[in-house]
Every structure is written in structure tokens, then in C-alpha cells.
């Protein structure tokens, strides 16, 4: 996302990581690869991204209202928690009582085949005995398949 910078006429690039379901999908990839195993690890991982740099410079652009490192950390943990909850809803991951996150086959399929979150949500809603017609109907309703 480019926006004009009035003083120097340069365009500032913003992160797209929190746009739509991108954060969910990126965290899923890292979880499926065994890189991330908890919400806290996910928050720490975010600190190494361009998103983190932009959050520090332009927090309002990303919906962050508070100021300071505690607010920033809380905001990141909240966004990671929301994304992980969405992955748990479609059973792409499971969370143990101690907070450790484990990928399931759905997580690995999403990651390996670049299946977006909304498509995977539709796939997991299919009945286990769905036939070719139901599968084709589901696929024809997937936005990313229609418009990659």
C-alpha cells in the first residue's frame, strides 16, 4: 500500500500482513513448519517483520490506539490470538492446556498447497461423505479459485 508523503513527495509503503486473512495464513505456514509453537512465539515472530516496523511508525493505520511498547506488544498478542483462534475453529491447529500449538493435517495441507483460509474453511465444512457434485459446488464458490 503506497501513500504519498507530503513533505518529501515520496510514497510510504505500508504492510499488508493484517489485511483480510493474510496474518492467519502466514501464521499457519509458520505453525505448520514447526517455527511457532505458542501465541507468545507468534508475537515475537511478528517483531521481526515489516509490519512491526510500520506499527511503530504508523500505529493508527493498523487500528492500534495506544502508545508505548506495552500497548504495541498487547496489540500484537491480541492479533496473533485472534488469528490462532480462527485456525482452531477450522481445526487446522490444536492448542494444549499449556498453550502449546500443534498443526494438524489441515494446517499442513493449507501451507503446502497455498490454500487460503476462506477456501480451507469451506473445505472443512464439507461432510465426510461428500460426492463430486458437492465438492465441485464448494470449489465453484471459493473466491480465490475464481479470482486467483
PDB file of C-alpha atoms in Angstrom:
ATOM      1  CA  UNK A   1       0.000   0.000   0.000  1.00  0.00           C
ATOM      2  CA  UNK A   2       1.555   3.248  -1.124  1.00  0.00           C
ATOM      3  CA  UNK A   3       0.511   6.591   0.232  1.00  0.00           C
ATOM      4  CA  UNK A   4       2.027   9.982  -0.559  1.00  0.00           C
ATOM      5  CA  UNK A   5       4.341  11.570   1.971  1.00  0.00           C
ATOM      6  CA  UNK A   6       3.611  15.280   1.713  1.00  0.00           C
ATOM      7  CA  UNK A   7       6.924  16.728   2.908  1.00  0.00           C
ATOM      8  CA  UNK A   8       9.228  14.825   0.545  1.00  0.00           C
ATOM      9  CA  UNK A   9       6.772  13.635  -2.107  1.00  0.00           C
ATOM     10  CA  UNK A  10       7.990  10.105  -1.511  1.00  0.00           C
ATOM     11  CA  UNK A  11       5.465   7.331  -1.175  1.00  0.00           C
ATOM     12  CA  UNK A  12       5.401   5.404   2.090  1.00  0.00           C
ATOM     13  CA  UNK A  13       4.912   1.660   1.786  1.00  0.00           C
ATOM     14  CA  UNK A  14       2.620   0.054   4.355  1.00  0.00           C
ATOM     15  CA  UNK A  15       2.407  -3.588   5.365  1.00  0.00           C
ATOM     16  CA  UNK A  16      -0.386  -5.822   4.080  1.00  0.00           C
ATOM     17  CA  UNK A  17       0.131  -8.535   6.683  1.00  0.00           C
ATOM     18  CA  UNK A  18      -3.022  -7.625   8.618  1.00  0.00           C
ATOM     19  CA  UNK A  19      -5.160  -7.252   5.511  1.00  0.00           C
ATOM     20  CA  UNK A  20      -8.015  -9.749   5.081  1.00  0.00           C
ATOM     21  CA  UNK A  21      -6.841 -13.193   6.248  1.00  0.00           C
ATOM     22  CA  UNK A  22      -3.127 -12.789   5.472  1.00  0.00           C
ATOM     23  CA  UNK A  23      -1.986 -12.886   9.105  1.00  0.00           C
ATOM     24  CA  UNK A  24      -3.971 -16.085   9.684  1.00  0.00           C
ATOM     25  CA  UNK A  25      -2.419 -17.675   6.603  1.00  0.00           C
ATOM     26  CA  UNK A  26       1.146 -16.586   7.356  1.00  0.00           C
ATOM     27  CA  UNK A  27       0.941 -17.737  10.981  1.00  0.00           C
ATOM     28  CA  UNK A  28      -0.462 -21.052   9.781  1.00  0.00           C
ATOM     29  CA  UNK A  29       2.544 -21.541   7.487  1.00  0.00           C
ATOM     30  CA  UNK A  30       4.949 -20.876  10.349  1.00  0.00           C
ATOM     31  CA  UNK A  31       2.997 -23.159  12.702  1.00  0.00           C
ATOM     32  CA  UNK A  32       2.816 -25.975  10.138  1.00  0.00           C
ATOM     33  CA  UNK A  33       6.605 -25.765   9.679  1.00  0.00           C
ATOM     34  CA  UNK A  34       7.165 -26.002  13.434  1.00  0.00           C
ATOM     35  CA  UNK A  35       8.590 -22.467  13.659  1.00  0.00           C
ATOM     36  CA  UNK A  36       5.869 -21.205  16.005  1.00  0.00           C
ATOM     37  CA  UNK A  37       4.524 -23.236  18.909  1.00  0.00           C
ATOM     38  CA  UNK A  38       2.730 -20.631  21.045  1.00  0.00           C
ATOM     39  CA  UNK A  39       0.979 -17.283  20.879  1.00  0.00           C
ATOM     40  CA  UNK A  40       3.956 -15.616  22.562  1.00  0.00           C
ATOM     41  CA  UNK A  41       6.319 -17.065  19.929  1.00  0.00           C
ATOM     42  CA  UNK A  42       3.974 -15.751  17.226  1.00  0.00           C
ATOM     43  CA  UNK A  43       4.084 -12.265  18.788  1.00  0.00           C
ATOM     44  CA  UNK A  44       7.882 -12.396  18.946  1.00  0.00           C
ATOM     45  CA  UNK A  45       7.986 -13.564  15.314  1.00  0.00           C
ATOM     46  CA  UNK A  46       5.875 -10.547  14.279  1.00  0.00           C
ATOM     47  CA  UNK A  47       8.551  -8.304  15.801  1.00  0.00           C
ATOM     48  CA  UNK A  48      10.884  -9.387  13.003  1.00  0.00           C
ATOM     49  CA  UNK A  49       8.504  -8.349  10.216  1.00  0.00           C
ATOM     50  CA  UNK A  50       7.937  -5.193   8.213  1.00  0.00           C
ATOM     51  CA  UNK A  51       4.512  -4.976   9.882  1.00  0.00           C
ATOM     52  CA  UNK A  52       6.192  -4.393  13.243  1.00  0.00           C
ATOM     53  CA  UNK A  53       8.286  -1.571  11.805  1.00  0.00           C
ATOM     54  CA  UNK A  54       5.198   0.081  10.348  1.00  0.00           C
ATOM     55  CA  UNK A  55       3.199  -0.408  13.574  1.00  0.00           C
ATOM     56  CA  UNK A  56       5.858   1.570  15.396  1.00  0.00           C
ATOM     57  CA  UNK A  57       5.784   4.359  12.807  1.00  0.00           C
ATOM     58  CA  UNK A  58       2.100   4.500  11.974  1.00  0.00           C
ATOM     59  CA  UNK A  59       0.021   2.644  14.600  1.00  0.00           C
ATOM     60  CA  UNK A  60      -3.300   4.260  13.664  1.00  0.00           C
ATOM     61  CA  UNK A  61      -3.047   2.855  10.125  1.00  0.00           C
ATOM     62  CA  UNK A  62      -3.367  -0.640  11.616  1.00  0.00           C
ATOM     63  CA  UNK A  63      -6.034   0.123  14.205  1.00  0.00           C
ATOM     64  CA  UNK A  64      -3.749   0.475  17.203  1.00  0.00           C
ATOM     65  CA  UNK A  65      -4.855   3.208  19.593  1.00  0.00           C
ATOM     66  CA  UNK A  66      -2.382   3.083  22.487  1.00  0.00           C
ATOM     67  CA  UNK A  67       1.218   4.223  22.591  1.00  0.00           C
ATOM     68  CA  UNK A  68       4.330   2.628  24.002  1.00  0.00           C
ATOM     69  CA  UNK A  69       5.911  -0.787  23.866  1.00  0.00           C
ATOM     70  CA  UNK A  70       3.377  -2.377  26.260  1.00  0.00           C
ATOM     71  CA  UNK A  71       0.460  -1.280  24.061  1.00  0.00           C
ATOM     72  CA  UNK A  72       2.280  -2.466  20.951  1.00  0.00           C
ATOM     73  CA  UNK A  73       3.017  -5.864  22.483  1.00  0.00           C
ATOM     74  CA  UNK A  74      -0.600  -6.229  23.694  1.00  0.00           C
ATOM     75  CA  UNK A  75      -1.890  -5.279  20.249  1.00  0.00           C
ATOM     76  CA  UNK A  76       0.336  -7.868  18.552  1.00  0.00           C
ATOM     77  CA  UNK A  77      -0.560 -10.601  21.048  1.00  0.00           C
ATOM     78  CA  UNK A  78      -4.255  -9.812  20.530  1.00  0.00           C
ATOM     79  CA  UNK A  79      -3.963 -10.040  16.722  1.00  0.00           C
ATOM     80  CA  UNK A  80      -1.994 -13.293  16.968  1.00  0.00           C
ATOM     81  CA  UNK A  81      -4.551 -14.723  19.413  1.00  0.00           C
ATOM     82  CA  UNK A  82      -7.416 -13.830  17.077  1.00  0.00           C
ATOM     83  CA  UNK A  83      -5.655 -15.465  14.115  1.00  0.00           C
ATOM     84  CA  UNK A  84      -4.849 -18.602  16.084  1.00  0.00           C
ATOM     85  CA  UNK A  85      -8.464 -18.818  17.285  1.00  0.00           C
ATOM     86  CA  UNK A  86      -9.597 -18.739  13.650  1.00  0.00           C
ATOM     87  CA  UNK A  87      -7.206 -21.585  12.816  1.00  0.00           C
ATOM     88  CA  UNK A  88      -8.527 -23.559  15.796  1.00  0.00           C
ATOM     89  CA  UNK A  89     -12.132 -23.046  14.603  1.00  0.00           C
ATOM     90  CA  UNK A  90     -11.372 -24.872  11.358  1.00  0.00           C
ATOM     91  CA  UNK A  91      -9.275 -27.438  13.237  1.00  0.00           C
ATOM     92  CA  UNK A  92      -6.102 -26.514  11.360  1.00  0.00           C
ATOM     93  CA  UNK A  93      -4.303 -26.381  14.699  1.00  0.00           C
ATOM     94  CA  UNK A  94      -4.897 -27.539  18.232  1.00  0.00           C
ATOM     95  CA  UNK A  95      -3.833 -25.909  21.462  1.00  0.00           C
ATOM     96  CA  UNK A  96      -2.825 -27.846  24.534  1.00  0.00           C
ATOM     97  CA  UNK A  97      -3.656 -26.734  28.080  1.00  0.00           C
ATOM     98  CA  UNK A  98      -0.114 -25.393  28.461  1.00  0.00           C
ATOM     99  CA  UNK A  99      -0.650 -23.084  25.448  1.00  0.00           C
ATOM    100  CA  UNK A 100       1.466 -25.060  23.008  1.00  0.00           C
ATOM    101  CA  UNK A 101       0.163 -25.124  19.446  1.00  0.00           C
ATOM    102  CA  UNK A 102       0.260 -28.203  17.225  1.00  0.00           C
ATOM    103  CA  UNK A 103      -0.514 -28.224  13.496  1.00  0.00           C
ATOM    104  CA  UNK A 104      -2.988 -30.748  12.099  1.00  0.00           C
ATOM    105  CA  UNK A 105      -3.174 -32.269   8.625  1.00  0.00           C
ATOM    106  CA  UNK A 106      -5.390 -29.336   7.579  1.00  0.00           C
ATOM    107  CA  UNK A 107      -2.656 -26.884   8.557  1.00  0.00           C
ATOM    108  CA  UNK A 108      -0.054 -28.753   6.548  1.00  0.00           C
ATOM    109  CA  UNK A 109      -2.384 -29.006   3.529  1.00  0.00           C
ATOM    110  CA  UNK A 110      -3.065 -25.256   3.667  1.00  0.00           C
ATOM    111  CA  UNK A 111       0.620 -24.499   3.905  1.00  0.00           C
ATOM    112  CA  UNK A 112       1.935 -26.956   1.336  1.00  0.00           C
ATOM    113  CA  UNK A 113      -0.705 -26.173  -1.286  1.00  0.00           C
ATOM    114  CA  UNK A 114      -1.147 -22.421  -0.656  1.00  0.00           C
ATOM    115  CA  UNK A 115      -4.812 -22.877   0.241  1.00  0.00           C
ATOM    116  CA  UNK A 116      -6.174 -19.630   1.615  1.00  0.00           C
ATOM    117  CA  UNK A 117      -8.082 -19.509   4.891  1.00  0.00           C
ATOM    118  CA  UNK A 118     -11.542 -18.907   3.402  1.00  0.00           C
ATOM    119  CA  UNK A 119     -11.170 -21.808   0.971  1.00  0.00           C
ATOM    120  CA  UNK A 120      -9.982 -24.115   3.745  1.00  0.00           C
ATOM    121  CA  UNK A 121     -12.937 -23.026   5.857  1.00  0.00           C
ATOM    122  CA  UNK A 122     -15.218 -24.190   3.028  1.00  0.00           C
ATOM    123  CA  UNK A 123     -13.323 -27.452   2.624  1.00  0.00           C
ATOM    124  CA  UNK A 124     -13.595 -28.412   6.287  1.00  0.00           C
ATOM    125  CA  UNK A 125     -17.348 -27.704   6.230  1.00  0.00           C
ATOM    126  CA  UNK A 126     -17.840 -30.483   3.674  1.00  0.00           C
ATOM    127  CA  UNK A 127     -19.412 -33.658   5.010  1.00  0.00           C
ATOM    128  CA  UNK A 128     -17.062 -36.621   5.157  1.00  0.00           C
ATOM    129  CA  UNK A 129     -19.220 -38.446   2.614  1.00  0.00           C
ATOM    130  CA  UNK A 130     -19.475 -35.563   0.110  1.00  0.00           C
ATOM    131  CA  UNK A 131     -19.527 -36.605  -3.502  1.00  0.00           C
ATOM    132  CA  UNK A 132     -18.049 -34.974  -6.585  1.00  0.00           C
ATOM    133  CA  UNK A 133     -21.063 -32.670  -7.035  1.00  0.00           C
ATOM    134  CA  UNK A 134     -20.791 -31.229  -3.512  1.00  0.00           C
ATOM    135  CA  UNK A 135     -17.026 -30.812  -3.879  1.00  0.00           C
ATOM    136  CA  UNK A 136     -17.390 -29.015  -7.214  1.00  0.00           C
ATOM    137  CA  UNK A 137     -20.124 -26.770  -5.815  1.00  0.00           C
ATOM    138  CA  UNK A 138     -17.918 -25.850  -2.873  1.00  0.00           C
ATOM    139  CA  UNK A 139     -14.931 -25.161  -5.136  1.00  0.00           C
ATOM    140  CA  UNK A 140     -17.001 -23.049  -7.519  1.00  0.00           C
ATOM    141  CA  UNK A 141     -17.977 -20.808  -4.594  1.00  0.00           C
ATOM    142  CA  UNK A 142     -14.372 -20.212  -3.488  1.00  0.00           C
ATOM    143  CA  UNK A 143     -13.405 -16.654  -4.367  1.00  0.00           C
ATOM    144  CA  UNK A 144      -9.646 -17.293  -4.628  1.00  0.00           C
ATOM    145  CA  UNK A 145     -10.233 -20.123  -7.082  1.00  0.00           C
ATOM    146  CA  UNK A 146     -12.430 -17.912  -9.233  1.00  0.00           C
ATOM    147  CA  UNK A 147     -10.129 -14.885  -8.964  1.00  0.00           C
ATOM    148  CA  UNK A 148      -6.588 -16.012  -8.058  1.00  0.00           C
TER     149      UNK A 148
END
